[in-house]
XYZ file of C-alpha atoms in Angstrom:
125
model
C -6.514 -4.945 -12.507
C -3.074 -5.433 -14.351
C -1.113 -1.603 -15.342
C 1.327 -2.304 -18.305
C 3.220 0.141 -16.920
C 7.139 0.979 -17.119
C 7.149 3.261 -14.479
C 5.440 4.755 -11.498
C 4.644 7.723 -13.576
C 3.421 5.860 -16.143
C 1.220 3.707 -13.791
C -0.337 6.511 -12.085
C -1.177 7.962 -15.885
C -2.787 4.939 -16.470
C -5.139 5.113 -13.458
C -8.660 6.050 -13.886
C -9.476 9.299 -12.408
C -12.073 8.016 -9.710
C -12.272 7.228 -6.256
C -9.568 4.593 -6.797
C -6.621 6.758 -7.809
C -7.803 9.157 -4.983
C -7.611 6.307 -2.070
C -3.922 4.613 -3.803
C -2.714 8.627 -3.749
C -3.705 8.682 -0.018
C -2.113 5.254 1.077
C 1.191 6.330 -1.571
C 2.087 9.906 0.675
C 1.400 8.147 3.738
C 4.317 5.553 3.042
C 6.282 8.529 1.322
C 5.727 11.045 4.404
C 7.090 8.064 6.937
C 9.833 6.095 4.592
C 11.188 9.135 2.325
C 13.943 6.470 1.478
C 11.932 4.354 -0.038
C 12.166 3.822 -3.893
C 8.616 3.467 -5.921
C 9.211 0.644 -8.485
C 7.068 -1.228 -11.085
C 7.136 -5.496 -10.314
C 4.242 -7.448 -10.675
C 2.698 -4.909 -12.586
C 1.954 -2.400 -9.590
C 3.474 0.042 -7.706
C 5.782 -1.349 -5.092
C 7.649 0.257 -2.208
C 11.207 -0.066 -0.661
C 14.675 -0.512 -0.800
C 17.707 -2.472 -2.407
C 14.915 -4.995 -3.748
C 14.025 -5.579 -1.095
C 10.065 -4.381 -1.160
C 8.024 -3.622 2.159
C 4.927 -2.406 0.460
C 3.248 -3.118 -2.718
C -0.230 -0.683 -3.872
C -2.266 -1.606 -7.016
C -5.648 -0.400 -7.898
C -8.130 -3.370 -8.282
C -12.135 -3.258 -9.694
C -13.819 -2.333 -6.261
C -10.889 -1.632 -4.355
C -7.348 -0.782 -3.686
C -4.918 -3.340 -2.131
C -1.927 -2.825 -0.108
C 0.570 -5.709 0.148
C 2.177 -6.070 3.429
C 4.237 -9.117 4.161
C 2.253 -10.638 6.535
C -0.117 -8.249 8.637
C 0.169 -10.741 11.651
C 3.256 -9.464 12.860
C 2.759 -5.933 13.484
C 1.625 -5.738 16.881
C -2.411 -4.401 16.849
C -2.934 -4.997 13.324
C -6.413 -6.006 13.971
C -7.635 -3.088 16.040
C -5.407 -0.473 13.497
C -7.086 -2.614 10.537
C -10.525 -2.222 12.342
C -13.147 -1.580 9.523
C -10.723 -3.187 6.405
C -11.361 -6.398 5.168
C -7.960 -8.178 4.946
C -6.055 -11.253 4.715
C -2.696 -13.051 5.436
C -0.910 -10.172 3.573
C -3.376 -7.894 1.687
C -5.277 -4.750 2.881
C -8.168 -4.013 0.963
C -9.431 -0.750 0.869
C -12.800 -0.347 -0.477
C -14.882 3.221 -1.923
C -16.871 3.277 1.469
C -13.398 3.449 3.965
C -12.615 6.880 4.811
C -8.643 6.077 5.664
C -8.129 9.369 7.519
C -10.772 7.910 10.507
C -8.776 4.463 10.076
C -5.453 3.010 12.242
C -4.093 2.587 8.546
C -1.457 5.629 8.606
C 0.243 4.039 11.830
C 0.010 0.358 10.685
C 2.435 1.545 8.067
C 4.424 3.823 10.343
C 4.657 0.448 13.035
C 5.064 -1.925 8.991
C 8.247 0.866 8.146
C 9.826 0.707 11.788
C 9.857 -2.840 11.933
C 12.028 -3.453 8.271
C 14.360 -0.136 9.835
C 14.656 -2.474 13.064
C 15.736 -5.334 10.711
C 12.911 -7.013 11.982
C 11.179 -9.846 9.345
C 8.594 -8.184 7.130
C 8.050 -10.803 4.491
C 5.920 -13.170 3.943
């Protein structure tokens, strides 16, 4: 779903109060309790997460889940046992009502995502 949103604020206003809002505020404090330096910005009409333009993450509430963009989930070493239980693509995490992201690898794929861009290390796509 597209936010016409202004702000992050403004986004998260927007946000139906269900399960969906509940799971993007979940995956949101995980990347602000590891990357406090990141800066929440609107582009491409969701939330997106990083610094100096130069974006790591991006979260945006769909229909019948919520997605987290990662450059390319490939390069993080153990993606697919951390990712265990997602369904996901090239560069796109979806997290559906069913997921229970506490019980998931999710938290540290962001941690290992967050290290690698502090490292300099290529996190695009």
């Amino acid at each position: 779903m597209q936010y016409d949103a202004e702000n992050s604020e403004e986004y998260l206003e927007l946000l139906e109060d269900d399960w969906r809002k509940e799971k993007l505020l979940a995956i949101r404090q995980m990347i602000f309790a590891y990357a406090p330096e990141f800066v929440e910005a609107i582009r491409y009409k969701m939330l997106n997460y990083g610094k100096d333009d130069n974006d790591v993450f991006a979260l945006n509430a769909q229909k019948h889940y919520v997605s987290l963009y990662v450059g390319a989930i490939d390069k993080v070493d153990n993606a697919e046992n951390l990712l265990a239980g997602y369904n996901y693509g090239k560069g796109c995490i979806r997290v559906k009502k069913t997921i229970k992201i506490e019980e998931t690898g999710l938290e540290q794929f962001i941690q290992k995502t967050v290290d690698m861009w502090r490292t300099g290390e290529d996190t695009a796509c």
